Amino acid sequence: MAFSPLVDELVESLRCLPGVGQKTAQRMAFHLLERGRSGGTRLSEALRTAMDGVRRCESCQNFADTEICGICENPTRKNGTLCVVESPSDLLAIEQAGDYKGGYFVLMGHLSPIDGVGPEEIGIERLLRRVQDEGVTELILATNPTVEGEATAHYIADRLDGRNILITRLAHGIPVGGELGYVDGFTLTHAFRGRKPLSE
Ligand SMILES: [Zn+2]
């Protein structure tokens, strides 16, 4: 485009969003300029405020507006159980399910030596300090059931080897209401490994 450097810049900026290419960015920019000026203004203000104001909780590394997030500040959630997840969206999914009442630690990723992401980068040292300081009795390793997520969970479990802490992993398996014939082999293998006595 050549008619407006300001429009060009808006389109280019929108392309930082995941899954947004040139065409989609153009459509978004034109929509905002043609019919969505008030929404666009609100969006720009929300973006600036969030980019300046959202930080990571000093205790769990989740997104927060304050030094310590609401979950970490809540005394009833300090029950000796800590759930380790890879991302804030995983934490949100568990919170929305509504059953878990303990604390969290958000790794903001997984170990990936090829990309130079080691234990320090994702906060594992901070996690281990917290486990020690808070007297955590159960650590739930809820990293993703991917090769990297499994490796990260095993690394953390190895580092805590010999301490008197129950280390658990989420059961991965057949979705409720699912049929075995439609489940992939990887999931089925995990479901077999995670089988429990029928009485539980
Ligand atoms: Zn927190």
mmCIF file of C-alpha atoms and ligand atoms in Angstrom:
data_model
loop_
_atom_site.group_PDB
_atom_site.id
_atom_site.type_symbol
_atom_site.label_atom_id
_atom_site.label_comp_id
_atom_site.label_asym_id
_atom_site.label_seq_id
_atom_site.Cartn_x
_atom_site.Cartn_y
_atom_site.Cartn_z
ATOM 1 C CA MET A 1 0.000 0.000 0.000
ATOM 2 C CA ALA A 2 1.104 3.527 -0.600
ATOM 3 C CA PHE A 3 -1.779 5.817 0.304
ATOM 4 C CA SER A 4 -1.166 6.133 4.040
ATOM 5 C CA PRO A 5 1.883 5.391 6.145
ATOM 6 C CA LEU A 6 -0.381 5.437 9.223
ATOM 7 C CA VAL A 7 -2.599 2.694 7.761
ATOM 8 C CA ASP A 8 0.505 0.734 6.747
ATOM 9 C CA GLU A 9 1.839 0.925 10.284
ATOM 10 C CA LEU A 10 -1.522 -0.183 11.752
ATOM 11 C CA VAL A 11 -1.629 -3.209 9.415
ATOM 12 C CA GLU A 12 1.974 -4.138 10.187
ATOM 13 C CA SER A 13 1.334 -3.810 13.946
ATOM 14 C CA LEU A 14 -1.708 -6.099 13.804
ATOM 15 C CA ARG A 15 0.443 -8.806 12.253
ATOM 16 C CA CYS A 16 2.119 -9.431 15.608
ATOM 17 C CA LEU A 17 -1.038 -11.332 16.625
ATOM 18 C CA PRO A 18 -0.926 -15.121 16.238
ATOM 19 C CA GLY A 19 -2.517 -16.427 13.042
ATOM 20 C CA VAL A 20 -2.886 -12.934 11.536
ATOM 21 C CA GLY A 21 -1.329 -12.543 8.100
ATOM 22 C CA GLN A 22 -1.317 -9.596 5.704
ATOM 23 C CA LYS A 23 -4.914 -10.032 4.413
ATOM 24 C CA THR A 24 -6.445 -10.515 7.857
ATOM 25 C CA ALA A 25 -4.472 -7.569 9.255
ATOM 26 C CA GLN A 26 -5.765 -5.370 6.421
ATOM 27 C CA ARG A 27 -9.347 -6.489 7.045
ATOM 28 C CA MET A 28 -9.015 -5.719 10.774
ATOM 29 C CA ALA A 29 -7.442 -2.314 10.159
ATOM 30 C CA PHE A 30 -10.075 -1.282 7.611
ATOM 31 C CA HIS A 31 -12.869 -2.498 9.869
ATOM 32 C CA LEU A 32 -11.587 -0.380 12.755
ATOM 33 C CA LEU A 33 -11.130 2.680 10.569
ATOM 34 C CA GLU A 34 -14.419 2.351 8.688
ATOM 35 C CA ARG A 35 -16.862 1.157 11.340
ATOM 36 C CA GLY A 36 -15.128 0.562 14.648
ATOM 37 C CA ARG A 37 -13.410 3.765 15.732
ATOM 38 C CA SER A 38 -14.663 3.664 19.338
ATOM 39 C CA GLY A 39 -13.743 -0.025 19.637
ATOM 40 C CA GLY A 40 -10.335 0.722 18.130
ATOM 41 C CA THR A 41 -9.695 3.520 20.601
ATOM 42 C CA ARG A 42 -10.716 1.294 23.501
ATOM 43 C CA LEU A 43 -8.476 -1.479 22.166
ATOM 44 C CA SER A 44 -5.473 0.827 21.893
ATOM 45 C CA GLU A 45 -5.986 2.107 25.444
ATOM 46 C CA ALA A 46 -6.446 -1.426 26.826
ATOM 47 C CA LEU A 47 -3.301 -2.561 24.991
ATOM 48 C CA ARG A 48 -1.181 0.263 26.359
ATOM 49 C CA THR A 49 -2.507 -0.129 29.913
ATOM 50 C CA ALA A 50 -2.012 -3.905 29.873
ATOM 51 C CA MET A 51 1.454 -3.765 28.293
ATOM 52 C CA ASP A 52 2.573 -1.229 30.919
ATOM 53 C CA GLY A 53 0.729 -2.647 33.913
ATOM 54 C CA VAL A 54 0.562 -6.438 33.673
ATOM 55 C CA ARG A 55 3.477 -8.140 35.385
ATOM 56 C CA ARG A 56 4.288 -11.577 36.691
ATOM 57 C CA CYS A 57 3.321 -12.546 40.237
ATOM 58 C CA GLU A 58 6.460 -12.744 42.388
ATOM 59 C CA SER A 59 5.225 -15.991 43.897
ATOM 60 C CA CYS A 60 3.636 -18.039 41.067
ATOM 61 C CA GLN A 61 4.776 -16.193 37.894
ATOM 62 C CA ASN A 62 1.176 -15.881 36.644
ATOM 63 C CA PHE A 63 0.025 -12.603 35.087
ATOM 64 C CA ALA A 64 -0.912 -10.081 37.761
ATOM 65 C CA ASP A 65 -1.532 -6.356 38.236
ATOM 66 C CA THR A 66 0.105 -6.431 41.662
ATOM 67 C CA GLU A 67 3.305 -7.855 43.130
ATOM 68 C CA ILE A 68 1.443 -10.920 44.440
ATOM 69 C CA CYS A 69 -1.633 -12.230 42.592
ATOM 70 C CA GLY A 70 -5.074 -12.870 44.093
ATOM 71 C CA ILE A 71 -4.647 -16.647 44.221
ATOM 72 C CA CYS A 72 -1.288 -16.437 46.042
ATOM 73 C CA GLU A 73 -2.713 -13.861 48.473
ATOM 74 C CA ASN A 74 -5.647 -16.098 49.370
ATOM 75 C CA PRO A 75 -4.693 -17.928 52.624
ATOM 76 C CA THR A 76 -7.151 -20.788 51.986
ATOM 77 C CA ARG A 77 -5.210 -21.760 48.853
ATOM 78 C CA LYS A 78 -2.029 -22.367 50.842
ATOM 79 C CA ASN A 79 -2.982 -25.934 51.690
ATOM 80 C CA GLY A 80 0.332 -27.611 50.946
ATOM 81 C CA THR A 81 -0.612 -28.440 47.364
ATOM 82 C CA LEU A 82 1.049 -26.759 44.405
ATOM 83 C CA CYS A 83 0.038 -27.303 40.789
ATOM 84 C CA VAL A 84 2.698 -26.658 38.127
ATOM 85 C CA VAL A 85 1.451 -25.583 34.680
ATOM 86 C CA GLU A 86 3.144 -24.336 31.528
ATOM 87 C CA SER A 87 1.042 -21.244 30.847
ATOM 88 C CA PRO A 88 -1.533 -18.842 32.305
ATOM 89 C CA SER A 89 -4.153 -20.328 29.948
ATOM 90 C CA ASP A 90 -3.608 -23.754 31.542
ATOM 91 C CA LEU A 91 -4.104 -22.192 34.993
ATOM 92 C CA LEU A 92 -7.301 -20.529 33.772
ATOM 93 C CA ALA A 93 -8.640 -23.831 32.405
ATOM 94 C CA ILE A 94 -8.067 -25.537 35.775
ATOM 95 C CA GLU A 95 -9.622 -22.592 37.649
ATOM 96 C CA GLN A 96 -12.678 -22.657 35.375
ATOM 97 C CA ALA A 97 -13.094 -26.385 36.003
ATOM 98 C CA GLY A 98 -13.504 -25.232 39.623
ATOM 99 C CA ASP A 99 -12.406 -28.340 41.512
ATOM 100 C CA TYR A 100 -8.809 -27.510 42.474
ATOM 101 C CA LYS A 101 -8.307 -25.364 45.574
ATOM 102 C CA GLY A 102 -4.527 -25.269 46.049
ATOM 103 C CA GLY A 103 -1.769 -22.975 44.803
ATOM 104 C CA TYR A 104 -0.059 -22.730 41.418
ATOM 105 C CA PHE A 105 3.260 -22.214 39.774
ATOM 106 C CA VAL A 106 3.284 -21.065 36.137
ATOM 107 C CA LEU A 107 6.452 -22.028 34.270
ATOM 108 C CA MET A 108 5.766 -19.790 31.256
ATOM 109 C CA GLY A 109 6.925 -22.564 28.929
ATOM 110 C CA HIS A 110 8.794 -25.842 29.109
ATOM 111 C CA LEU A 111 12.412 -26.932 29.035
ATOM 112 C CA SER A 112 13.825 -26.746 25.518
ATOM 113 C CA PRO A 113 17.628 -27.076 25.476
ATOM 114 C CA ILE A 114 17.753 -26.664 21.663
ATOM 115 C CA ASP A 115 16.221 -23.186 22.024
ATOM 116 C CA GLY A 116 18.410 -22.338 25.015
ATOM 117 C CA VAL A 117 15.510 -22.590 27.482
ATOM 118 C CA GLY A 118 16.859 -24.117 30.688
ATOM 119 C CA PRO A 119 15.589 -24.457 34.281
ATOM 120 C CA GLU A 120 16.521 -20.863 35.177
ATOM 121 C CA GLU A 121 14.621 -19.396 32.202
ATOM 122 C CA ILE A 122 11.281 -20.971 33.174
ATOM 123 C CA GLY A 123 11.686 -20.400 36.908
ATOM 124 C CA ILE A 124 12.322 -23.960 38.133
ATOM 125 C CA GLU A 125 14.833 -22.710 40.739
ATOM 126 C CA ARG A 126 12.183 -20.311 42.029
ATOM 127 C CA LEU A 127 9.669 -23.172 42.117
ATOM 128 C CA LEU A 128 12.053 -25.387 44.110
ATOM 129 C CA ARG A 129 12.688 -22.575 46.620
ATOM 130 C CA ARG A 130 8.943 -22.146 47.032
ATOM 131 C CA VAL A 131 8.412 -25.887 47.564
ATOM 132 C CA GLN A 132 11.046 -25.739 50.305
ATOM 133 C CA ASP A 133 9.927 -22.496 51.957
ATOM 134 C CA GLU A 134 6.192 -23.255 52.009
ATOM 135 C CA GLY A 135 6.516 -26.865 53.091
ATOM 136 C CA VAL A 136 4.642 -28.161 50.061
ATOM 137 C CA THR A 137 3.400 -31.724 50.601
ATOM 138 C CA GLU A 138 1.975 -32.462 47.131
ATOM 139 C CA LEU A 139 3.303 -31.172 43.830
ATOM 140 C CA ILE A 140 0.973 -31.763 40.877
ATOM 141 C CA LEU A 141 2.956 -31.657 37.633
ATOM 142 C CA ALA A 142 0.294 -30.508 35.167
ATOM 143 C CA THR A 143 2.626 -29.748 32.263
ATOM 144 C CA ASN A 144 1.316 -30.710 28.831
ATOM 145 C CA PRO A 145 1.356 -34.350 27.675
ATOM 146 C CA THR A 146 3.920 -33.517 24.971
ATOM 147 C CA VAL A 147 7.537 -34.672 24.728
ATOM 148 C CA GLU A 148 8.738 -31.317 26.155
ATOM 149 C CA GLY A 149 6.039 -31.225 28.845
ATOM 150 C CA GLU A 150 6.902 -34.779 29.960
ATOM 151 C CA ALA A 151 10.634 -33.978 29.999
ATOM 152 C CA THR A 152 9.993 -30.857 32.101
ATOM 153 C CA ALA A 153 7.862 -32.833 34.575
ATOM 154 C CA HIS A 154 10.548 -35.535 34.875
ATOM 155 C CA TYR A 155 13.264 -32.936 35.404
ATOM 156 C CA ILE A 156 11.324 -31.318 38.280
ATOM 157 C CA ALA A 157 10.543 -34.730 39.811
ATOM 158 C CA ASP A 158 14.249 -35.689 39.619
ATOM 159 C CA ARG A 159 15.284 -32.469 41.347
ATOM 160 C CA LEU A 160 12.924 -33.269 44.237
ATOM 161 C CA ASP A 161 14.007 -36.887 44.495
ATOM 162 C CA GLY A 162 14.560 -37.993 48.074
ATOM 163 C CA ARG A 163 12.393 -35.293 49.633
ATOM 164 C CA ASN A 164 9.231 -36.225 51.414
ATOM 165 C CA ILE A 165 6.870 -34.748 48.802
ATOM 166 C CA LEU A 166 4.092 -36.544 46.949
ATOM 167 C CA ILE A 167 4.656 -35.856 43.261
ATOM 168 C CA THR A 168 1.695 -36.501 40.997
ATOM 169 C CA ARG A 169 0.979 -36.164 37.306
ATOM 170 C CA LEU A 170 -2.451 -35.538 35.766
ATOM 171 C CA ALA A 171 -4.084 -38.670 34.378
ATOM 172 C CA HIS A 172 -4.193 -38.468 30.610
ATOM 173 C CA GLY A 173 -6.659 -40.600 28.834
ATOM 174 C CA ILE A 174 -9.967 -41.242 27.216
ATOM 175 C CA PRO A 175 -12.232 -38.180 27.178
ATOM 176 C CA VAL A 176 -15.455 -38.599 29.143
ATOM 177 C CA GLY A 177 -18.087 -39.762 26.651
ATOM 178 C CA GLY A 178 -15.408 -40.803 24.156
ATOM 179 C CA GLU A 179 -15.114 -44.103 22.307
ATOM 180 C CA LEU A 180 -11.899 -46.129 22.354
ATOM 181 C CA GLY A 181 -11.963 -46.671 18.596
ATOM 182 C CA TYR A 182 -11.566 -42.949 17.967
ATOM 183 C CA VAL A 183 -8.754 -42.307 20.434
ATOM 184 C CA ASP A 184 -5.179 -42.036 19.093
ATOM 185 C CA GLY A 185 -2.519 -44.530 20.152
ATOM 186 C CA PHE A 186 -0.517 -42.041 22.250
ATOM 187 C CA THR A 187 -3.570 -41.154 24.342
ATOM 188 C CA LEU A 188 -4.578 -44.790 24.672
ATOM 189 C CA THR A 189 -1.090 -45.754 25.879
ATOM 190 C CA HIS A 190 -1.188 -42.975 28.492
ATOM 191 C CA ALA A 191 -4.655 -44.055 29.593
ATOM 192 C CA PHE A 192 -3.409 -47.619 30.105
ATOM 193 C CA ARG A 193 -0.409 -46.453 32.117
ATOM 194 C CA GLY A 194 -2.642 -44.264 34.280
ATOM 195 C CA ARG A 195 -5.227 -46.957 35.016
ATOM 196 C CA LYS A 196 -6.607 -47.136 38.582
ATOM 197 C CA PRO A 197 -8.460 -49.767 40.623
ATOM 198 C CA LEU A 198 -12.196 -49.693 39.878
ATOM 199 C CA SER A 199 -13.025 -49.031 43.534
ATOM 200 C CA GLU A 200 -11.409 -45.574 43.570
HETATM 201 ZN ZN ZN B 1 0.611 -15.699 42.242
#
